[in-house]
């Protein structure tokens, strides 16, 4: 699309593209698997586990062709990033974007197959006998194909739309929040909504507060030379760790579920199946531990102190009162770890409070994830607002000639 002056309107184009992508995604979520018993998935109540699945996958009943959701692509992206980070510690040879993409596709396919194998035995079909095995095989292939299709949609939206896979998770969160609000009285919603409002305010402050590290720029010799700084948000990598925590937490659940199929008599596996849940203290501990590890790890991975220190060495710039090189790297490492720990603690406390209140019986299990969903929605909104604002500023520029 173009304006009257011949300049392309990038924001409108990206918004329209994302709208079309989301329409396809929503339609796909409502197409049931082959020979699935749809009536068996007409549930009237939800719990913490159901809401977590909905947030990550987008299909509450897990009975559509897109039942696996964005989970496989999220986990594969995380694993590839970790692989590249560890690889970078031993070699300076960069992995090409094409090879990285092929690795991501391969890992996504493997995770999708693993997840489909674990999920198919739990599905309820409308056929029996010899047709049941055929229906399970076709349903498994549909689930894997759906996961790869979602990955393709995320990739296309990342290139031509707004916010990549984040918009898919945002739609899932909005859908579940809306269904939760409609299914409960205002009296029951009072405490979760109050917690959610407080958590949204906390995340809003964390997203818009930053630590400014004074920097000396050798190329600036005017009145602005003392106003240069390296800005790091108090929430260094945003709400992304919470989103990935939901996906990572489902991974051991799927593994334990799969082991339970092959070793049904093992007491240890049965104990893990029972306690690896957000309604149990052990499951809550594992969930918060995953959030801590991912938040601090992402902070050091995305804002790598070594890379920043190396850039300073190449440009000749430096942090005020610090020598370039090892001293800068060590200082930035401390800053990133502290901010990562602060972010992990704040978000971990926000997640843990409603879960603990659930254990005490103060919050209905069907509402326990509502505050966390509202917190995630605020984080996504901040990121998308910045992206839309940047595109709007770009469109507002006028050509010189």
GROMACS .gro file of C-alpha atoms in nm:
model
  401
    1UNK     CA    1   0.000   0.000   0.000
    2UNK     CA    2   0.120   0.352  -0.083
    3UNK     CA    3   0.040   0.700   0.031
    4UNK     CA    4  -0.039   0.990  -0.199
    5UNK     CA    5   0.325   1.092  -0.208
    6UNK     CA    6   0.427   0.750  -0.340
    7UNK     CA    7   0.574   0.630  -0.008
    8UNK     CA    8   0.475   0.283   0.103
    9UNK     CA    9   0.269   0.261   0.423
   10UNK     CA   10   0.458  -0.016   0.602
   11UNK     CA   11   0.249  -0.018   0.921
   12UNK     CA   12  -0.085  -0.075   0.746
   13UNK     CA   13   0.067  -0.345   0.527
   14UNK     CA   14   0.211  -0.533   0.827
   15UNK     CA   15  -0.110  -0.501   1.027
   16UNK     CA   16  -0.317  -0.637   0.739
   17UNK     CA   17  -0.074  -0.924   0.685
   18UNK     CA   18  -0.081  -1.019   1.055
   19UNK     CA   19  -0.461  -1.000   1.049
   20UNK     CA   20  -0.479  -1.249   0.761
   21UNK     CA   21  -0.229  -1.481   0.931
   22UNK     CA   22  -0.428  -1.474   1.255
   23UNK     CA   23  -0.752  -1.543   1.070
   24UNK     CA   24  -0.597  -1.856   0.920
   25UNK     CA   25  -0.470  -1.959   1.263
   26UNK     CA   26  -0.808  -1.911   1.432
   27UNK     CA   27  -0.987  -2.109   1.160
   28UNK     CA   28  -0.732  -2.391   1.194
   29UNK     CA   29  -0.792  -2.410   1.570
   30UNK     CA   30  -1.155  -2.494   1.503
   31UNK     CA   31  -1.095  -2.782   1.258
   32UNK     CA   32  -1.113  -3.111   1.457
   33UNK     CA   33  -0.877  -3.402   1.410
   34UNK     CA   34  -0.981  -3.698   1.198
   35UNK     CA   35  -1.259  -3.906   1.360
   36UNK     CA   36  -1.216  -3.730   1.694
   37UNK     CA   37  -1.507  -3.746   1.938
   38UNK     CA   38  -1.578  -3.373   1.962
   39UNK     CA   39  -1.850  -3.417   2.226
   40UNK     CA   40  -1.595  -3.567   2.467
   41UNK     CA   41  -1.410  -3.234   2.479
   42UNK     CA   42  -1.705  -3.012   2.563
   43UNK     CA   43  -1.587  -2.913   2.912
   44UNK     CA   44  -1.743  -2.649   3.133
   45UNK     CA   45  -1.458  -2.584   3.380
   46UNK     CA   46  -1.088  -2.525   3.350
   47UNK     CA   47  -0.791  -2.557   3.582
   48UNK     CA   48  -0.438  -2.429   3.602
   49UNK     CA   49  -0.303  -2.697   3.371
   50UNK     CA   50  -0.574  -2.634   3.113
   51UNK     CA   51  -0.506  -2.261   3.109
   52UNK     CA   52  -0.132  -2.324   3.074
   53UNK     CA   53  -0.193  -2.550   2.775
   54UNK     CA   54  -0.427  -2.291   2.625
   55UNK     CA   55  -0.168  -2.015   2.669
   56UNK     CA   56   0.103  -2.211   2.492
   57UNK     CA   57  -0.093  -2.418   2.243
   58UNK     CA   58  -0.409  -2.221   2.186
   59UNK     CA   59  -0.634  -2.528   2.169
   60UNK     CA   60  -0.790  -2.592   2.508
   61UNK     CA   61  -0.941  -2.926   2.413
   62UNK     CA   62  -0.624  -3.026   2.225
   63UNK     CA   63  -0.842  -3.189   1.962
   64UNK     CA   64  -0.790  -2.968   1.654
   65UNK     CA   65  -0.538  -3.002   1.372
   66UNK     CA   66  -0.340  -2.722   1.541
   67UNK     CA   67  -0.351  -2.895   1.880
   68UNK     CA   68   0.027  -2.877   1.934
   69UNK     CA   69   0.021  -2.500   1.893
   70UNK     CA   70   0.337  -2.289   1.902
   71UNK     CA   71   0.500  -2.518   2.160
   72UNK     CA   72   0.732  -2.710   1.921
   73UNK     CA   73   0.856  -2.396   1.744
   74UNK     CA   74   0.908  -2.213   2.075
   75UNK     CA   75   1.115  -2.496   2.224
   76UNK     CA   76   1.317  -2.544   1.904
   77UNK     CA   77   1.397  -2.172   1.889
   78UNK     CA   78   1.515  -2.186   2.250
   79UNK     CA   79   1.730  -2.496   2.194
   80UNK     CA   80   1.891  -2.352   1.880
   81UNK     CA   81   1.972  -2.027   2.060
   82UNK     CA   82   2.134  -2.222   2.343
   83UNK     CA   83   2.328  -2.433   2.092
   84UNK     CA   84   2.458  -2.125   1.911
   85UNK     CA   85   2.551  -1.960   2.240
   86UNK     CA   86   2.747  -2.263   2.362
   87UNK     CA   87   2.906  -2.305   2.019
   88UNK     CA   88   3.018  -1.943   2.029
   89UNK     CA   89   3.223  -2.016   2.341
   90UNK     CA   90   3.450  -2.253   2.146
   91UNK     CA   91   3.463  -2.108   1.795
   92UNK     CA   92   3.428  -1.772   1.623
   93UNK     CA   93   3.290  -1.927   1.305
   94UNK     CA   94   2.933  -1.810   1.262
   95UNK     CA   95   2.647  -2.040   1.161
   96UNK     CA   96   2.476  -1.919   0.844
   97UNK     CA   97   2.108  -1.814   0.868
   98UNK     CA   98   2.016  -2.091   0.624
   99UNK     CA   99   2.178  -2.363   0.835
  100UNK     CA  100   2.027  -2.220   1.151
  101UNK     CA  101   1.683  -2.228   0.989
  102UNK     CA  102   1.729  -2.590   0.878
  103UNK     CA  103   1.833  -2.689   1.230
  104UNK     CA  104   1.527  -2.514   1.372
  105UNK     CA  105   1.296  -2.696   1.130
  106UNK     CA  106   1.454  -3.033   1.212
  107UNK     CA  107   1.429  -2.980   1.589
  108UNK     CA  108   1.071  -2.854   1.557
  109UNK     CA  109   0.976  -3.164   1.359
  110UNK     CA  110   1.138  -3.394   1.618
  111UNK     CA  111   0.959  -3.221   1.907
  112UNK     CA  112   0.628  -3.228   1.720
  113UNK     CA  113   0.660  -3.602   1.655
  114UNK     CA  114   0.753  -3.664   2.019
  115UNK     CA  115   0.461  -3.456   2.142
  116UNK     CA  116   0.215  -3.621   1.901
  117UNK     CA  117   0.322  -3.970   2.014
  118UNK     CA  118   0.260  -3.866   2.376
  119UNK     CA  119  -0.075  -3.701   2.302
  120UNK     CA  120  -0.243  -3.946   2.063
  121UNK     CA  121  -0.305  -4.218   2.329
  122UNK     CA  122  -0.493  -3.958   2.537
  123UNK     CA  123  -0.732  -3.860   2.255
  124UNK     CA  124  -1.088  -3.990   2.236
  125UNK     CA  125  -1.211  -4.105   1.899
  126UNK     CA  126  -1.557  -4.171   1.762
  127UNK     CA  127  -1.450  -4.506   1.607
  128UNK     CA  128  -1.331  -4.837   1.747
  129UNK     CA  129  -1.179  -5.164   1.636
  130UNK     CA  130  -0.950  -5.164   1.334
  131UNK     CA  131  -1.045  -4.810   1.238
  132UNK     CA  132  -0.917  -4.682   1.572
  133UNK     CA  133  -0.552  -4.749   1.483
  134UNK     CA  134  -0.596  -4.579   1.146
  135UNK     CA  135  -0.765  -4.280   1.310
  136UNK     CA  136  -0.481  -4.248   1.563
  137UNK     CA  137  -0.218  -4.260   1.289
  138UNK     CA  138  -0.394  -3.997   1.077
  139UNK     CA  139  -0.456  -3.776   1.382
  140UNK     CA  140  -0.087  -3.796   1.476
  141UNK     CA  141   0.019  -3.693   1.126
  142UNK     CA  142  -0.233  -3.409   1.133
  143UNK     CA  143  -0.092  -3.281   1.463
  144UNK     CA  144   0.267  -3.288   1.334
  145UNK     CA  145   0.164  -3.119   1.008
  146UNK     CA  146  -0.028  -2.857   1.206
  147UNK     CA  147   0.277  -2.780   1.422
  148UNK     CA  148   0.495  -2.731   1.114
  149UNK     CA  149   0.226  -2.514   0.956
  150UNK     CA  150   0.217  -2.293   1.266
  151UNK     CA  151   0.596  -2.263   1.247
  152UNK     CA  152   0.561  -2.147   0.886
  153UNK     CA  153   0.293  -1.896   0.989
  154UNK     CA  154   0.520  -1.761   1.264
  155UNK     CA  155   0.808  -1.726   1.020
  156UNK     CA  156   0.594  -1.543   0.764
  157UNK     CA  157   0.448  -1.315   1.028
  158UNK     CA  158   0.795  -1.238   1.160
  159UNK     CA  159   0.907  -1.130   0.812
  160UNK     CA  160   0.599  -0.946   0.687
  161UNK     CA  161   0.378  -0.889   0.991
  162UNK     CA  162   0.391  -0.768   1.350
  163UNK     CA  163   0.575  -0.936   1.641
  164UNK     CA  164   0.634  -1.283   1.495
  165UNK     CA  165   0.501  -1.569   1.710
  166UNK     CA  166   0.416  -1.330   1.992
  167UNK     CA  167   0.083  -1.239   1.829
  168UNK     CA  168  -0.024  -1.606   1.831
  169UNK     CA  169   0.041  -1.638   2.204
  170UNK     CA  170  -0.134  -1.303   2.260
  171UNK     CA  171  -0.444  -1.429   2.079
  172UNK     CA  172  -0.439  -1.746   2.290
  173UNK     CA  173  -0.406  -1.547   2.612
  174UNK     CA  174  -0.685  -1.308   2.515
  175UNK     CA  175  -0.916  -1.596   2.422
  176UNK     CA  176  -0.861  -1.776   2.751
  177UNK     CA  177  -0.895  -1.457   2.957
  178UNK     CA  178  -1.224  -1.377   2.786
  179UNK     CA  179  -1.362  -1.728   2.838
  180UNK     CA  180  -1.252  -1.720   3.203
  181UNK     CA  181  -1.421  -1.386   3.265
  182UNK     CA  182  -1.743  -1.505   3.105
  183UNK     CA  183  -1.752  -1.827   3.306
  184UNK     CA  184  -1.726  -1.682   3.658
  185UNK     CA  185  -1.908  -1.435   3.879
  186UNK     CA  186  -1.762  -1.098   3.974
  187UNK     CA  187  -1.731  -1.211   4.335
  188UNK     CA  188  -1.499  -1.497   4.241
  189UNK     CA  189  -1.306  -1.277   4.000
  190UNK     CA  190  -1.240  -1.000   4.253
  191UNK     CA  191  -0.916  -1.137   4.404
  192UNK     CA  192  -0.763  -1.269   4.077
  193UNK     CA  193  -0.843  -0.943   3.895
  194UNK     CA  194  -0.693  -0.737   4.179
  195UNK     CA  195  -0.376  -0.947   4.168
  196UNK     CA  196  -0.372  -0.922   3.790
  197UNK     CA  197  -0.404  -0.542   3.798
  198UNK     CA  198  -0.116  -0.519   4.047
  199UNK     CA  199   0.099  -0.752   3.834
  200UNK     CA  200   0.022  -0.552   3.520
  201UNK     CA  201   0.133  -0.234   3.697
  202UNK     CA  202   0.455  -0.402   3.814
  203UNK     CA  203   0.538  -0.526   3.464
  204UNK     CA  204   0.454  -0.185   3.315
  205UNK     CA  205   0.703  -0.021   3.551
  206UNK     CA  206   0.967  -0.289   3.488
  207UNK     CA  207   0.928  -0.258   3.111
  208UNK     CA  208   0.963   0.121   3.115
  209UNK     CA  209   1.236   0.164   3.377
  210UNK     CA  210   1.598   0.131   3.277
  211UNK     CA  211   1.948   0.145   3.420
  212UNK     CA  212   2.165   0.394   3.234
  213UNK     CA  213   2.538   0.319   3.221
  214UNK     CA  214   2.742   0.629   3.123
  215UNK     CA  215   2.945   0.573   2.805
  216UNK     CA  216   3.227   0.778   2.649
  217UNK     CA  217   3.192   0.803   2.268
  218UNK     CA  218   3.509   0.904   2.091
  219UNK     CA  219   3.311   1.034   1.793
  220UNK     CA  220   3.107   1.286   1.995
  221UNK     CA  221   3.277   1.612   2.097
  222UNK     CA  222   2.987   1.848   2.161
  223UNK     CA  223   2.757   1.938   2.450
  224UNK     CA  224   2.593   1.595   2.425
  225UNK     CA  225   2.913   1.403   2.496
  226UNK     CA  226   2.823   1.365   2.865
  227UNK     CA  227   2.470   1.243   2.787
  228UNK     CA  228   2.559   0.915   2.623
  229UNK     CA  229   2.469   0.596   2.799
  230UNK     CA  230   2.403   0.224   2.757
  231UNK     CA  231   2.041   0.161   2.857
  232UNK     CA  232   1.931  -0.173   3.004
  233UNK     CA  233   1.571  -0.230   3.112
  234UNK     CA  234   1.502  -0.351   3.464
  235UNK     CA  235   1.320  -0.629   3.282
  236UNK     CA  236   1.607  -0.702   3.036
  237UNK     CA  237   1.433  -0.951   2.807
  238UNK     CA  238   1.073  -0.859   2.878
  239UNK     CA  239   0.801  -1.115   2.932
  240UNK     CA  240   0.962  -1.366   2.695
  241UNK     CA  241   1.097  -1.594   2.976
  242UNK     CA  242   0.746  -1.634   3.121
  243UNK     CA  243   0.618  -1.736   2.779
  244UNK     CA  244   0.899  -1.987   2.735
  245UNK     CA  245   0.858  -2.113   3.093
  246UNK     CA  246   0.505  -2.223   3.008
  247UNK     CA  247   0.645  -2.421   2.715
  248UNK     CA  248   0.945  -2.561   2.904
  249UNK     CA  249   0.725  -2.672   3.195
  250UNK     CA  250   0.515  -2.878   2.956
  251UNK     CA  251   0.824  -3.063   2.833
  252UNK     CA  252   0.890  -3.270   3.151
  253UNK     CA  253   0.515  -3.331   3.178
  254UNK     CA  254   0.513  -3.479   2.829
  255UNK     CA  255   0.825  -3.683   2.904
  256UNK     CA  256   0.678  -3.824   3.225
  257UNK     CA  257   0.349  -3.893   3.047
  258UNK     CA  258   0.531  -4.083   2.773
  259UNK     CA  259   0.732  -4.283   3.028
  260UNK     CA  260   0.409  -4.364   3.208
  261UNK     CA  261   0.279  -4.531   2.890
  262UNK     CA  262   0.582  -4.763   2.865
  263UNK     CA  263   0.637  -4.816   3.241
  264UNK     CA  264   0.294  -4.799   3.404
  265UNK     CA  265   0.404  -4.988   3.716
  266UNK     CA  266   0.694  -4.760   3.815
  267UNK     CA  267   0.613  -4.584   4.143
  268UNK     CA  268   0.857  -4.298   4.079
  269UNK     CA  269   0.704  -4.218   3.743
  270UNK     CA  270   0.354  -4.233   3.890
  271UNK     CA  271   0.462  -3.992   4.169
  272UNK     CA  272   0.603  -3.748   3.912
  273UNK     CA  273   0.283  -3.770   3.706
  274UNK     CA  274   0.079  -3.685   4.013
  275UNK     CA  275   0.300  -3.407   4.154
  276UNK     CA  276   0.437  -3.240   3.840
  277UNK     CA  277   0.138  -3.010   3.836
  278UNK     CA  278   0.064  -2.648   3.917
  279UNK     CA  279  -0.176  -2.766   4.185
  280UNK     CA  280   0.108  -2.933   4.380
  281UNK     CA  281   0.401  -2.772   4.570
  282UNK     CA  282   0.658  -2.974   4.374
  283UNK     CA  283   0.512  -2.864   4.040
  284UNK     CA  284   0.504  -2.499   4.150
  285UNK     CA  285   0.868  -2.521   4.260
  286UNK     CA  286   0.973  -2.668   3.923
  287UNK     CA  287   0.776  -2.400   3.737
  288UNK     CA  288   0.935  -2.110   3.931
  289UNK     CA  289   1.280  -2.269   3.899
  290UNK     CA  290   1.235  -2.286   3.520
  291UNK     CA  291   1.136  -1.918   3.520
  292UNK     CA  292   1.450  -1.820   3.715
  293UNK     CA  293   1.683  -2.016   3.490
  294UNK     CA  294   1.527  -1.884   3.169
  295UNK     CA  295   1.512  -1.520   3.284
  296UNK     CA  296   1.874  -1.502   3.396
  297UNK     CA  297   1.992  -1.714   3.104
  298UNK     CA  298   1.808  -1.503   2.846
  299UNK     CA  299   1.943  -1.185   3.005
  300UNK     CA  300   2.302  -1.304   2.958
  301UNK     CA  301   2.228  -1.456   2.616
  302UNK     CA  302   2.042  -1.169   2.452
  303UNK     CA  303   2.256  -0.894   2.608
  304UNK     CA  304   2.589  -1.073   2.597
  305UNK     CA  305   2.846  -0.878   2.805
  306UNK     CA  306   3.132  -1.026   2.601
  307UNK     CA  307   2.986  -0.903   2.271
  308UNK     CA  308   2.922  -0.554   2.411
  309UNK     CA  309   3.276  -0.533   2.550
  310UNK     CA  310   3.417  -0.646   2.214
  311UNK     CA  311   3.215  -0.381   2.032
  312UNK     CA  312   3.357  -0.117   2.265
  313UNK     CA  313   3.710  -0.238   2.190
  314UNK     CA  314   3.652  -0.217   1.815
  315UNK     CA  315   3.491   0.128   1.825
  316UNK     CA  316   3.723   0.280   2.086
  317UNK     CA  317   3.430   0.367   2.314
  318UNK     CA  318   3.426   0.279   2.682
  319UNK     CA  319   3.220   0.291   2.999
  320UNK     CA  320   3.305   0.592   3.214
  321UNK     CA  321   3.582   0.516   3.469
  322UNK     CA  322   3.633   0.163   3.334
  323UNK     CA  323   3.906   0.018   3.114
  324UNK     CA  324   3.786  -0.147   2.794
  325UNK     CA  325   3.815  -0.524   2.768
  326UNK     CA  326   3.813  -0.753   3.071
  327UNK     CA  327   3.705  -0.488   3.326
  328UNK     CA  328   3.411  -0.382   3.106
  329UNK     CA  329   3.305  -0.739   3.044
  330UNK     CA  330   3.317  -0.827   3.413
  331UNK     CA  331   3.122  -0.514   3.510
  332UNK     CA  332   2.852  -0.572   3.246
  333UNK     CA  333   2.829  -0.937   3.352
  334UNK     CA  334   2.754  -0.829   3.709
  335UNK     CA  335   2.494  -0.578   3.590
  336UNK     CA  336   2.318  -0.834   3.368
  337UNK     CA  337   2.316  -1.100   3.640
  338UNK     CA  338   2.175  -0.857   3.897
  339UNK     CA  339   1.907  -0.724   3.666
  340UNK     CA  340   1.827  -1.077   3.548
  341UNK     CA  341   1.793  -1.194   3.909
  342UNK     CA  342   1.578  -0.890   3.995
  343UNK     CA  343   1.353  -0.954   3.696
  344UNK     CA  344   1.329  -1.327   3.774
  345UNK     CA  345   1.244  -1.256   4.138
  346UNK     CA  346   0.974  -1.000   4.059
  347UNK     CA  347   0.808  -1.211   3.788
  348UNK     CA  348   0.855  -1.529   3.992
  349UNK     CA  349   0.681  -1.369   4.290
  350UNK     CA  350   0.397  -1.250   4.066
  351UNK     CA  351   0.352  -1.604   3.934
  352UNK     CA  352   0.394  -1.778   4.271
  353UNK     CA  353   0.149  -1.569   4.478
  354UNK     CA  354  -0.172  -1.685   4.303
  355UNK     CA  355  -0.043  -2.043   4.288
  356UNK     CA  356   0.023  -2.045   4.665
  357UNK     CA  357  -0.317  -1.886   4.732
  358UNK     CA  358  -0.465  -2.170   4.527
  359UNK     CA  359  -0.298  -2.428   4.753
  360UNK     CA  360  -0.455  -2.255   5.053
  361UNK     CA  361  -0.794  -2.256   4.888
  362UNK     CA  362  -0.820  -1.878   4.859
  363UNK     CA  363  -0.843  -1.883   4.475
  364UNK     CA  364  -1.035  -2.121   4.254
  365UNK     CA  365  -0.803  -2.341   4.047
  366UNK     CA  366  -0.989  -2.230   3.735
  367UNK     CA  367  -0.881  -1.869   3.804
  368UNK     CA  368  -0.529  -1.919   3.934
  369UNK     CA  369  -0.358  -1.846   3.601
  370UNK     CA  370  -0.568  -1.537   3.526
  371UNK     CA  371  -0.326  -1.291   3.699
  372UNK     CA  372  -0.029  -1.444   3.515
  373UNK     CA  373  -0.215  -1.421   3.185
  374UNK     CA  374  -0.289  -1.053   3.248
  375UNK     CA  375   0.078  -0.996   3.331
  376UNK     CA  376   0.183  -1.165   3.006
  377UNK     CA  377  -0.073  -0.961   2.813
  378UNK     CA  378   0.076  -0.638   2.951
  379UNK     CA  379   0.428  -0.746   2.856
  380UNK     CA  380   0.322  -0.840   2.503
  381UNK     CA  381   0.133  -0.512   2.469
  382UNK     CA  382   0.440  -0.309   2.565
  383UNK     CA  383   0.656  -0.486   2.307
  384UNK     CA  384   0.397  -0.457   2.030
  385UNK     CA  385   0.334  -0.091   2.116
  386UNK     CA  386   0.704  -0.015   2.070
  387UNK     CA  387   0.713  -0.200   1.737
  388UNK     CA  388   0.400  -0.028   1.608
  389UNK     CA  389   0.535   0.308   1.728
  390UNK     CA  390   0.861   0.252   1.542
  391UNK     CA  391   0.678   0.163   1.219
  392UNK     CA  392   0.448   0.463   1.258
  393UNK     CA  393   0.750   0.693   1.299
  394UNK     CA  394   0.903   0.539   0.988
  395UNK     CA  395   0.586   0.599   0.788
  396UNK     CA  396   0.571   0.958   0.915
  397UNK     CA  397   0.910   1.038   0.756
  398UNK     CA  398   0.885   1.243   0.440
  399UNK     CA  399   1.120   1.202   0.144
  400UNK     CA  400   1.371   1.485   0.092
  401UNK     CA  401   1.290   1.514  -0.277
   0.00000   0.00000   0.00000
